[in-house]
PDB file of C-alpha atoms in Angstrom:
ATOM      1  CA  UNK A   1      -1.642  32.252  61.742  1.00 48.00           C
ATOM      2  CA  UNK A   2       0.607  29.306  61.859  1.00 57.00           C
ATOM      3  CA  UNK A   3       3.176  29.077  59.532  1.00 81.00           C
ATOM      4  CA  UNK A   4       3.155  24.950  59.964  1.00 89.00           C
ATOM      5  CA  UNK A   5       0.202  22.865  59.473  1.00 89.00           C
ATOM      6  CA  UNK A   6      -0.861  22.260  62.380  1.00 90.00           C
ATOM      7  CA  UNK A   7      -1.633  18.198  61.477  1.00 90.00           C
ATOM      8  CA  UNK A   8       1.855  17.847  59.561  1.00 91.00           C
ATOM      9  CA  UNK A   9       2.550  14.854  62.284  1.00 92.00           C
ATOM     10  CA  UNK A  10      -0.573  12.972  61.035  1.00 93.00           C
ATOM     11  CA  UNK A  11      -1.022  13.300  57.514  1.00 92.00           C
ATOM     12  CA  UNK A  12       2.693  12.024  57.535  1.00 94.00           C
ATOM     13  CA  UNK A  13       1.190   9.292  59.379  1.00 95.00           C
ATOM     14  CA  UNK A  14      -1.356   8.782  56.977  1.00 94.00           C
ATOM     15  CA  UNK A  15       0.742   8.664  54.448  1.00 95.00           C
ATOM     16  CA  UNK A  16       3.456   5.716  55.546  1.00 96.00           C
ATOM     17  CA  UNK A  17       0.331   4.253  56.167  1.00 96.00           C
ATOM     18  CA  UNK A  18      -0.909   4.807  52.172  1.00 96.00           C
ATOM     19  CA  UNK A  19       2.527   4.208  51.288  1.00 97.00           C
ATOM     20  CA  UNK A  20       2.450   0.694  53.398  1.00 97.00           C
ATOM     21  CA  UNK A  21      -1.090  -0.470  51.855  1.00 97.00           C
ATOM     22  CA  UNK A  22       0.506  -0.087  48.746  1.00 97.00           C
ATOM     23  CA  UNK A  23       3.207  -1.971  49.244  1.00 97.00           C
ATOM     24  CA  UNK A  24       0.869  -4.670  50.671  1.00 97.00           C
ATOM     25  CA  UNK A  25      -1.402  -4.343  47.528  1.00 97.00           C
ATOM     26  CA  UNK A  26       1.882  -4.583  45.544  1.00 97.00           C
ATOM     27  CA  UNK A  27       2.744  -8.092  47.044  1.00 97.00           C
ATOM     28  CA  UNK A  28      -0.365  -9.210  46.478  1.00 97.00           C
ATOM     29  CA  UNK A  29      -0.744  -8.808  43.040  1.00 97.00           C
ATOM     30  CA  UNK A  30       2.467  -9.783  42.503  1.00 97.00           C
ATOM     31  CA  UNK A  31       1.568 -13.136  44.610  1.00 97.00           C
ATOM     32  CA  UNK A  32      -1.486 -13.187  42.418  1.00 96.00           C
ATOM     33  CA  UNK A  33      -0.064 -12.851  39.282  1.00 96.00           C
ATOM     34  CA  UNK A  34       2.557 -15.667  40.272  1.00 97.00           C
ATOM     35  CA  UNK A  35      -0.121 -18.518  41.099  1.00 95.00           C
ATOM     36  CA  UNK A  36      -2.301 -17.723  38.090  1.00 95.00           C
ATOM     37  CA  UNK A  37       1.299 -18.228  35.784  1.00 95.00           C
ATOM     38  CA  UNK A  38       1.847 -21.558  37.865  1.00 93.00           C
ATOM     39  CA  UNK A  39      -1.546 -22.303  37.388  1.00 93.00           C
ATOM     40  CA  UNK A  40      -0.665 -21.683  33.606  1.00 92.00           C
ATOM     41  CA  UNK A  41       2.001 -24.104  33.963  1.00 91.00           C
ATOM     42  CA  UNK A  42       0.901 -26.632  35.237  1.00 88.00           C
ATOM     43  CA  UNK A  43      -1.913 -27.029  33.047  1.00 88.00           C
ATOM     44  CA  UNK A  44       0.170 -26.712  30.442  1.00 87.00           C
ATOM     45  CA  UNK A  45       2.604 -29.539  31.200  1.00 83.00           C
ATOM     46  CA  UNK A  46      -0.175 -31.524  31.812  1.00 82.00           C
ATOM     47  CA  UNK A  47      -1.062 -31.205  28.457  1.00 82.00           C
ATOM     48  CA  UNK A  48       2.263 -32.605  27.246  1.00 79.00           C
ATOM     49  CA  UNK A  49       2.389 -36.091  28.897  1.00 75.00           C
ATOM     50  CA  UNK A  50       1.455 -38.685  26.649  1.00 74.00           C
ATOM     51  CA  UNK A  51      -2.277 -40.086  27.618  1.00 74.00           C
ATOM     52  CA  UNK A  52      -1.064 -43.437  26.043  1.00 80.00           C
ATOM     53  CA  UNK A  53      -0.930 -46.941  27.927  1.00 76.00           C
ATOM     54  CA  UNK A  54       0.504 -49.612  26.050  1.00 83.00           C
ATOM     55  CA  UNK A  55       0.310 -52.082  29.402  1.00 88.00           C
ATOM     56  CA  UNK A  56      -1.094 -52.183  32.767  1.00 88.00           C
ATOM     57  CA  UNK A  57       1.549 -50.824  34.641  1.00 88.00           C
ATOM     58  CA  UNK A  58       1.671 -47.892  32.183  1.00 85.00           C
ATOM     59  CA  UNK A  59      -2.247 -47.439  33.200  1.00 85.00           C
ATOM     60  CA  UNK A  60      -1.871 -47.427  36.742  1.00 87.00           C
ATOM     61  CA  UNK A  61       1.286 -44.978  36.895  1.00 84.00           C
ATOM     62  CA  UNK A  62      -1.238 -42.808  34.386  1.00 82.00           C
ATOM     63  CA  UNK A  63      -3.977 -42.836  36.885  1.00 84.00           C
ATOM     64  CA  UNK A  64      -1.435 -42.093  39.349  1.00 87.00           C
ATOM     65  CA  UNK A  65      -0.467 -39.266  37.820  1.00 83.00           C
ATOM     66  CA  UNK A  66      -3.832 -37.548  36.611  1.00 84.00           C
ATOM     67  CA  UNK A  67      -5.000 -38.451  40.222  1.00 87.00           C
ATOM     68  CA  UNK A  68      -2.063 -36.305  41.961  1.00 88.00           C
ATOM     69  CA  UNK A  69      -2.685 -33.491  39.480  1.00 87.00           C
ATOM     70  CA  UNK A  70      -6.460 -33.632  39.855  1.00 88.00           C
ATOM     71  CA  UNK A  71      -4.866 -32.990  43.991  1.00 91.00           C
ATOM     72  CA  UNK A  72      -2.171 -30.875  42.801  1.00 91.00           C
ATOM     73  CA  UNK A  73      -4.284 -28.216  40.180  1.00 91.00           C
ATOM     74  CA  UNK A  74      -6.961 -27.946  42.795  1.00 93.00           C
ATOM     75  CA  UNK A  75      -4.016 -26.669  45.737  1.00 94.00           C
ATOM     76  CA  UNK A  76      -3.124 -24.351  42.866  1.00 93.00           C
ATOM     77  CA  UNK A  77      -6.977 -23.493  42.385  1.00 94.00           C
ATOM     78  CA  UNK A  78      -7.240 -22.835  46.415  1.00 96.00           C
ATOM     79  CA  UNK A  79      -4.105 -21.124  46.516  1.00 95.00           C
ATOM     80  CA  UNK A  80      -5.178 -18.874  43.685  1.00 95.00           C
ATOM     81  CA  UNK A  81      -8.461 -18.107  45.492  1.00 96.00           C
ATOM     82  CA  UNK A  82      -6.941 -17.000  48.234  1.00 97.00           C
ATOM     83  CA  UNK A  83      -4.451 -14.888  46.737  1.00 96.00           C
ATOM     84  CA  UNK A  84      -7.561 -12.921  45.020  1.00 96.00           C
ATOM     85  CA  UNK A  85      -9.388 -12.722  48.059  1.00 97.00           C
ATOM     86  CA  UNK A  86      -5.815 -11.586  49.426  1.00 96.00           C
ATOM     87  CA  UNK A  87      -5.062  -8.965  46.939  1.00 97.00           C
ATOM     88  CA  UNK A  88      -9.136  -7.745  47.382  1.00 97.00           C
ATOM     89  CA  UNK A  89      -8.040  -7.461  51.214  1.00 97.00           C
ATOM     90  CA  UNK A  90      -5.033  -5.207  49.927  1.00 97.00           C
ATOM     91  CA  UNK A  91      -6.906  -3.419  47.669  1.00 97.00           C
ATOM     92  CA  UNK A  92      -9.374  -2.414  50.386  1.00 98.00           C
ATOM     93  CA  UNK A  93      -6.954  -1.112  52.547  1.00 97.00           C
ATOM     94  CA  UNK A  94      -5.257   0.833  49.813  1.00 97.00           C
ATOM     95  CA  UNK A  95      -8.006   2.368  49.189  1.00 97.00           C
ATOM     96  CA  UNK A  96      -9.151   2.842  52.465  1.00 96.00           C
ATOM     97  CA  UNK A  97      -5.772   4.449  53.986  1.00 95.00           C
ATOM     98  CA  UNK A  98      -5.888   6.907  50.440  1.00 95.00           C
ATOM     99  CA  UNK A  99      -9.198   8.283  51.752  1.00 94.00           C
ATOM    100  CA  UNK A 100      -7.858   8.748  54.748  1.00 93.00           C
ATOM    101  CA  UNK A 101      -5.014  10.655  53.571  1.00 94.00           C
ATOM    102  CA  UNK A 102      -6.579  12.851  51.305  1.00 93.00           C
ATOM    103  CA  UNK A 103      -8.889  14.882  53.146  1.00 91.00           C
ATOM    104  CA  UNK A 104      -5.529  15.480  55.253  1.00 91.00           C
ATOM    105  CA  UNK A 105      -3.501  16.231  51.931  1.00 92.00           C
ATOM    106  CA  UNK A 106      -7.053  18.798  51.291  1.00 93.00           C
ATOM    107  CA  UNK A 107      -6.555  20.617  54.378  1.00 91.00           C
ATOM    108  CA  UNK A 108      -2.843  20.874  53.976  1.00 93.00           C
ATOM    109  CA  UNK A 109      -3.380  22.179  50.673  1.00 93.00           C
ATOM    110  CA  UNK A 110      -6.371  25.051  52.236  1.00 94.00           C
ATOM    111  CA  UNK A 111      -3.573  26.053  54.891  1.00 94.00           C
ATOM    112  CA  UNK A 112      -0.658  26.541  52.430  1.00 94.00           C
ATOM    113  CA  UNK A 113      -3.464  28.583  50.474  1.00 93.00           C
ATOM    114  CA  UNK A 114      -4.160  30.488  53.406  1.00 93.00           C
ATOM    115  CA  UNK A 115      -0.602  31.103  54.801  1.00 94.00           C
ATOM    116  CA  UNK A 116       0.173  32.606  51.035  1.00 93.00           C
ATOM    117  CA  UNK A 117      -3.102  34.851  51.112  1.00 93.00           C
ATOM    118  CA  UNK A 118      -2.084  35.883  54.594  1.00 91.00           C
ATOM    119  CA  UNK A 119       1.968  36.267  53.473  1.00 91.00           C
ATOM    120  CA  UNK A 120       0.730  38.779  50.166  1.00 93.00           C
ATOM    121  CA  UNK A 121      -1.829  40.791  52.259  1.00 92.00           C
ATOM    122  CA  UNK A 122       0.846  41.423  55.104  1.00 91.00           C
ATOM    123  CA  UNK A 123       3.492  42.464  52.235  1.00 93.00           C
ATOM    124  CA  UNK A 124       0.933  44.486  50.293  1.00 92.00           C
ATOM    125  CA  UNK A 125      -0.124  46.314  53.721  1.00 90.00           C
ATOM    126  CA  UNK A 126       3.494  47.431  53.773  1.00 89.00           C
ATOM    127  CA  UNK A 127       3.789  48.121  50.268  1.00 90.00           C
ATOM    128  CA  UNK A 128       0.661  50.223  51.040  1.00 88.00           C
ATOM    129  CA  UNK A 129       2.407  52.190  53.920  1.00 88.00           C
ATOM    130  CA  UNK A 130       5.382  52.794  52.245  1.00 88.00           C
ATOM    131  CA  UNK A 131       3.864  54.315  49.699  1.00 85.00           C
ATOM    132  CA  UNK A 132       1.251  56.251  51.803  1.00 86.00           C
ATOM    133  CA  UNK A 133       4.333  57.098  53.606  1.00 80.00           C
ATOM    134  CA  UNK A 134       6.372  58.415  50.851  1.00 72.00           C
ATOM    135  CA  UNK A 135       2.936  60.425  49.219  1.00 74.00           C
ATOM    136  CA  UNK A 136       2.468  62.310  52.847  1.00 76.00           C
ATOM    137  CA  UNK A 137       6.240  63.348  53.089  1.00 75.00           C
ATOM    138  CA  UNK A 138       5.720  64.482  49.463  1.00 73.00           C
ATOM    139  CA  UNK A 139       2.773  66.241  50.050  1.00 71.00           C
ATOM    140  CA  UNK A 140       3.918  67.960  53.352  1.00 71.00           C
ATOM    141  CA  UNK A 141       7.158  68.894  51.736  1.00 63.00           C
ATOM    142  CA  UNK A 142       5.070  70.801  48.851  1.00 67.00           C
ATOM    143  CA  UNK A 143       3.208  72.862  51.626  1.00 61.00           C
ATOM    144  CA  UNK A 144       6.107  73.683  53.103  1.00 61.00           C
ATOM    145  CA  UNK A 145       7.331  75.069  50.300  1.00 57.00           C
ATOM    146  CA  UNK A 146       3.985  77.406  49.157  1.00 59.00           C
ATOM    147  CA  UNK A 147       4.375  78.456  53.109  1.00 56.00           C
ATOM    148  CA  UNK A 148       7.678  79.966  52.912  1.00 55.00           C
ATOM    149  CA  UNK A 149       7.073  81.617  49.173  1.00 51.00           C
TER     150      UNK A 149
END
C-alpha cells in the first residue's frame, strides 16, 4: 500500500480553494456589514438637521436636501442589496468548495486509517516471528538436551 495519499495534490487543491471562498465570504460580510453601518449613518444624520423653514429660501435648500437624500439613502439601499446578494454568492461558494473538500479530507482520513492498520499488522507479524522464532530454538534446544541424557 501507498504510504502517500494518493489525491494529496487535490485535496490541497480543494482546500486553497475552501480557504479562498472564505476569504471571499469574509469580504463580503465585511462589505455588508459596512453599508448597513453607513446606512445607519446616514439615517441617523438625517435625523439631526433641523426640519424648520423660517423663509423661502430656507424651504427650497430643505427640499433640496431631503430630495438628494431621498437619491442618496436609496444608492445606499441598492448598494446594500447587492452586497447581500453578494455575500449570499460568497456564502454559496463557501459552502460549496467545503463539500468539495470534505469527502477528500474523508478519504484522506480512511487511508491514514488504513496505512496504520497495515503499519501494526506488518510489526505484529514480526513480533509474531520473533517470538515463534525464539519458542522453536527453545524447544529444539530442550530436545537436544533429553537426546544426549
Amino acid at each position: 500500500m501507498a504510504r502517500t495519499f494518493p489525491l494529496a495534490g487535490l485535496l490541497r487543491l480543494r482546500q486553497i480553494e475552501k480557504d479562498h471562498a472564505a476569504s471571499d465570504l469574509a469580504a463580503a460580510n465585511a462589505l455588508r456589514r459596512d453599508v448597513q453601518d453607513r446606512q445607519v449613518r446616514a439615517i441617523a444624520a438625517l435625523h439631526a438637521v433641523p426640519a424648520e423653514a423660517t423663509d423661502a429660501s430656507t424651504m427650497f435648500a430643505l427640499a433640496a436636501a431631503r430630495a438628494s437624500s431621498r437619491s442618496m439613502l436609496a444608492d445606499l439601499a441598492a448598494y446594500a442589496e447587492q452586497a447581500e446578494a453578494g455575500a449570499a454568492e460568497a456564502q454559496q461558494a463557501f459552502t460549496e468548495a467545503k463539500k468539495r473538500a470534505v469527502g477528500l479530507e474523508k478519504l484522506e482520513a480512511r487511508h491514514h486509517a488504513e496505512v496504520v492498520a497495515g503499519d501494526l499488522g506488518a510489526e505484529q507479524a514480526a513480533i509474531d516471528e520473533i517470538a515463534t522464532g525464539a519458542w522453536q530454538r527453545g524447544r529444539s534446544g530442550q530436545d537436544e538436551g533429553r537426546h544426549e541424557a
